[in-house]
Coordinates of C-alpha atoms and ligand atoms in Angstrom, one line a residue:
M22 CA 96.7 5.3 164.9
M23 CA 99.3 7.0 167.1
N24 CA 98.2 7.5 170.7
A25 CA 98.1 10.9 172.3
Y26 CA 101.5 10.6 174.0
L27 CA 103.5 9.6 170.9
S28 CA 101.5 12.3 168.9
R29 CA 102.6 14.9 171.5
R30 CA 106.3 13.8 171.4
A31 CA 106.1 13.7 167.5
F32 CA 104.7 17.3 167.5
F33 CA 107.4 18.7 169.7
A34 CA 110.1 16.9 167.8
R35 CA 108.9 18.5 164.7
V36 CA 108.6 21.9 166.6
L37 CA 112.2 21.6 167.5
R38 CA 113.4 21.2 163.9
Y39 CA 110.9 23.8 162.7
S40 CA 112.0 26.5 165.2
S41 CA 115.8 25.7 165.9
A42 CA 117.1 28.4 163.3
A43 CA 114.4 31.0 164.1
A44 CA 115.5 34.4 165.6
L45 CA 114.2 35.1 169.0
A46 CA 113.9 38.8 168.3
M47 CA 110.2 39.4 168.4
S48 CA 108.2 42.6 169.0
F49 CA 106.5 42.7 172.5
G50 CA 103.6 44.6 173.9
F51 CA 102.9 47.2 176.3
E52 CA 104.6 48.1 179.6
A53 CA 102.7 49.5 182.7
S54 CA 104.1 50.5 185.9
A55 CA 105.9 47.9 188.2
R56 CA 104.4 47.2 191.6
C57 CA 107.7 47.7 193.1
R58 CA 107.9 48.2 196.8
G59 CA 111.6 49.2 196.9
K60 CA 112.2 47.5 200.1
V61 CA 115.2 45.2 200.7
Q62 CA 114.9 41.4 200.9
S63 CA 111.9 41.3 198.6
T64 CA 111.4 38.6 196.2
A65 CA 109.6 38.8 192.8
L66 CA 108.2 35.8 191.0
L67 CA 107.7 37.1 187.4
Y68 CA 105.8 35.1 184.9
A69 CA 105.0 35.4 181.2
T70 CA 101.9 33.7 179.9
R71 CA 99.5 33.8 177.0
Y72 CA 96.9 31.5 177.9
G73 CA 97.1 31.3 181.7
A74 CA 98.9 28.0 182.5
T75 CA 102.2 29.8 183.4
K76 CA 100.3 32.2 185.6
E77 CA 98.7 29.3 187.5
T78 CA 102.0 27.5 187.7
A79 CA 103.6 30.7 189.1
R80 CA 101.0 30.8 191.9
W81 CA 101.5 27.1 192.7
V82 CA 105.3 27.7 192.9
R83 CA 104.5 30.6 195.4
K84 CA 102.3 28.4 197.4
G85 CA 105.2 26.0 197.9
M86 CA 107.4 28.9 199.4
D87 CA 107.3 30.3 202.9
T88 CA 109.0 33.5 202.0
P89 CA 106.8 36.2 200.8
A90 CA 107.0 36.9 197.1
D91 CA 105.0 39.2 194.8
V92 CA 103.7 37.3 191.8
L93 CA 104.1 39.8 188.8
D94 CA 103.0 39.6 185.2
I95 CA 106.2 40.5 183.3
E96 CA 104.1 42.0 180.5
R97 CA 102.8 44.8 183.0
V98 CA 106.0 45.8 184.7
S99 CA 108.8 48.2 183.9
I100 CA 112.1 46.1 183.9
P101 CA 114.3 48.7 185.3
E102 CA 111.9 49.3 188.1
V103 CA 111.6 45.6 189.0
L104 CA 115.2 45.2 188.9
A105 CA 115.8 48.2 191.1
G106 CA 112.7 47.3 193.4
Y107 CA 113.4 43.6 194.3
D108 CA 116.6 41.8 195.4
R109 CA 115.7 38.2 194.5
F110 CA 113.9 36.9 191.5
I111 CA 112.2 33.8 190.3
V112 CA 111.2 33.9 186.6
G113 CA 108.9 31.5 184.6
S114 CA 107.9 31.7 180.9
G115 CA 105.5 29.7 178.6
I116 CA 107.0 28.4 175.4
W117 CA 105.4 29.2 172.1
I118 CA 107.3 27.7 169.2
K119 CA 110.1 30.2 169.2
G120 CA 110.8 29.7 172.9
A121 CA 110.3 31.9 175.9
H122 CA 108.5 35.3 176.1
P123 CA 110.7 38.1 174.5
K124 CA 110.1 40.2 177.6
V125 CA 111.8 37.4 179.8
L126 CA 114.9 37.6 177.5
E127 CA 114.9 41.2 177.7
F128 CA 114.7 41.1 181.5
F129 CA 117.7 38.7 181.5
Q130 CA 119.6 40.9 179.1
T131 CA 119.0 44.3 180.9
G132 CA 119.7 42.5 184.3
R133 CA 122.6 40.3 183.1
D134 CA 125.1 41.7 185.4
T135 CA 123.0 42.2 188.5
L136 CA 121.1 39.1 188.3
Q137 CA 123.9 36.6 188.7
E138 CA 123.5 36.3 192.4
R139 CA 119.9 37.3 192.7
L140 CA 118.1 35.0 190.3
L141 CA 117.2 32.1 192.3
G142 CA 115.3 30.0 189.7
T143 CA 113.7 29.7 186.5
F144 CA 110.9 27.6 185.0
I145 CA 109.3 26.9 181.7
V146 CA 105.7 25.7 181.1
C147 CA 105.2 23.8 177.9
G148 CA 104.0 20.6 176.0
S149 CA 107.4 19.1 176.1
A150 CA 107.6 18.3 180.0
D151 CA 106.1 14.7 179.5
G152 CA 109.3 12.9 180.8
S153 CA 110.1 11.4 177.5
E154 CA 113.5 11.6 176.0
T155 CA 112.5 13.8 173.2
G156 CA 110.7 16.0 175.6
K157 CA 113.8 16.2 177.9
E158 CA 115.9 17.3 174.8
L159 CA 113.4 19.9 173.9
V160 CA 113.2 21.3 177.5
E161 CA 117.0 21.6 177.6
H162 CA 116.9 23.3 174.3
Y163 CA 114.1 25.9 175.5
L164 CA 116.1 26.5 178.8
H165 CA 119.3 27.0 177.0
L166 CA 117.6 29.6 174.7
M167 CA 116.0 31.3 177.6
H168 CA 119.2 31.5 179.6
A169 CA 121.3 32.6 176.7
P170 CA 121.2 36.4 177.7
L171 CA 122.4 35.7 181.3
S172 CA 126.1 35.4 182.4
A173 CA 125.4 32.4 184.5
R174 CA 122.6 29.8 184.8
P175 CA 120.4 30.0 187.9
P176 CA 120.8 27.7 190.6
L177 CA 117.5 25.9 189.9
S178 CA 115.5 25.5 186.9
R179 CA 112.5 23.3 186.0
A180 CA 110.0 22.4 183.2
F181 CA 106.3 22.0 183.9
G182 CA 103.6 20.8 181.7
G183 CA 101.3 23.3 180.3
R184 CA 97.9 23.0 178.4
L185 CA 96.2 23.6 175.3
V186 CA 92.6 24.7 175.0
V187 CA 91.9 25.0 171.3
G188 CA 88.7 27.2 171.7
R189 CA 90.8 29.8 173.7
L190 CA 93.6 30.2 171.1
S191 CA 93.9 33.3 169.2
D192 CA 93.0 33.0 165.4
G193 CA 96.8 33.4 164.5
D194 CA 97.9 30.7 167.0
R195 CA 95.0 28.3 166.1
E196 CA 95.8 28.6 162.5
K197 CA 99.6 28.0 162.8
L198 CA 99.0 25.2 165.2
A199 CA 96.2 23.6 163.1
A200 CA 98.5 23.7 160.0
F201 CA 101.3 22.2 162.1
Y202 CA 99.2 19.4 163.2
R203 CA 97.7 18.7 159.9
N204 CA 100.9 19.1 157.9
Y205 CA 103.4 17.3 160.2
L206 CA 101.3 15.2 162.5
N207 CA 98.4 14.2 160.0
Q208 CA 95.8 14.9 162.8
E209 CA 93.3 17.6 164.0
L210 CA 94.4 20.1 166.6
R211 CA 93.1 19.0 170.0
D212 CA 93.0 19.9 173.7
W213 CA 95.5 18.6 176.3
D214 CA 96.5 19.3 179.8
L215 CA 99.8 18.4 181.5
T216 CA 99.5 20.9 184.5
D217 CA 100.4 19.6 187.8
S218 CA 100.0 21.8 190.9
G219 CA 102.0 19.4 193.1
K220 CA 105.3 19.5 191.0
A221 CA 105.1 23.3 191.1
N222 CA 104.7 23.3 195.0
V223 CA 107.8 21.2 195.3
F224 CA 109.7 23.5 193.2
G225 CA 108.7 26.3 195.5
N226 CA 110.0 24.2 198.4
E227 CA 113.2 23.8 196.7
I228 CA 113.4 27.7 196.1
E229 CA 112.8 28.1 199.8
D230 CA 115.9 25.8 200.5
I231 CA 118.1 28.0 198.3
L232 CA 116.8 31.1 200.1
A233 CA 117.6 29.5 203.4
R234 CA 121.1 28.5 202.2
T235 CA 122.0 31.8 200.4
P236 CA 122.9 34.9 202.4
A237 CA 120.9 37.8 201.1
A238 CA 122.7 39.8 198.3
P239 CA 122.7 43.5 198.8
L240 CA 120.1 45.3 196.6
Q241 CA 121.8 46.7 193.5
K242 CA 120.6 49.3 191.1
A243 CA 120.0 47.8 187.6
G244 CA 123.0 48.9 185.2
Ligands
FMN26 C1 101.2 29.0 169.5 C2 101.7 27.9 170.4 C3 103.0 27.3 170.3 C4 103.5 26.4 171.1 N1 104.7 25.9 170.8 C5 105.2 25.1 171.7 C6 106.5 24.4 171.6 O1 107.2 25.0 170.6 N2 107.0 23.7 172.4 C7 106.4 23.2 173.5 O2 106.8 22.4 174.3 N3 105.1 23.7 173.8 C8 104.5 24.5 172.9 N4 103.3 25.1 173.1 C9 102.5 24.7 174.3 C10 102.5 25.7 175.2 O3 103.8 25.8 175.9 C11 101.6 25.6 176.5 O4 100.2 25.7 175.9 C12 101.7 26.4 177.6 O5 100.7 26.1 178.4 C13 101.8 27.8 177.3 O6 101.8 28.7 178.5 P1 100.5 29.7 178.9 O7 99.3 28.7 179.0 O8 100.8 30.2 180.1 O9 100.4 30.6 177.6 C14 102.7 26.0 172.2 C15 101.4 26.5 172.4 C16 100.9 27.5 171.6 C17 99.6 28.0 171.8

């Protein structure tokens, strides 16, 4: 029988093949007003989550930073308002088969020109951040897809382990994943947890180093 580690690797190797040709255009949900403060030298740490691990990771990243940053759910903000209201950004997204959250891609596309000097770092939260060679390839693939709308890669990017709690999945996600596990891995869908607060704290420290080295860019209006 395969151990859990190999199973996960095999799972995500399959996912890569399964999703590599898939279009990233997906419908996305509601927008609420941004909690923008409109002051200069403010930092927004935006996250996109379905089941909470990315939100938790964003908070751990924030804890590792000294500079104040507003931690914002990207689903609840207006992209133009956030781009106009903050001058530095860190963006994190969970990964769900087709890649990062569509609103993260929209944020990068909308801010393509202005983000070049204002995006300090990005991170993804997924099942592939297990240090294996297959996992590293998948992580590069997901980061590549996420950064595609940008004109330049951010100075810092990282992949963190996420988690899967079967009992919390939506019916649609559970059915899709259960079929995937059954058909490709020949096993039942099960819980796993790769989250690590310490690694996220360290990333926050590294972001802080970039902030210290980078003279603040002037606040620009989103184009
Ligand atoms: C429907 C679904 C699809 C997923 N697909 C992938 C995937 O393709 N690659 C991967 O590395 N992890 C995948 N995962 C694992 C998630 O990245 C992990 O559960 C992460 O914690 C999700 O972030 P969230 O908890 O903030 O929603 C998937 C999880 C779900 C529920």
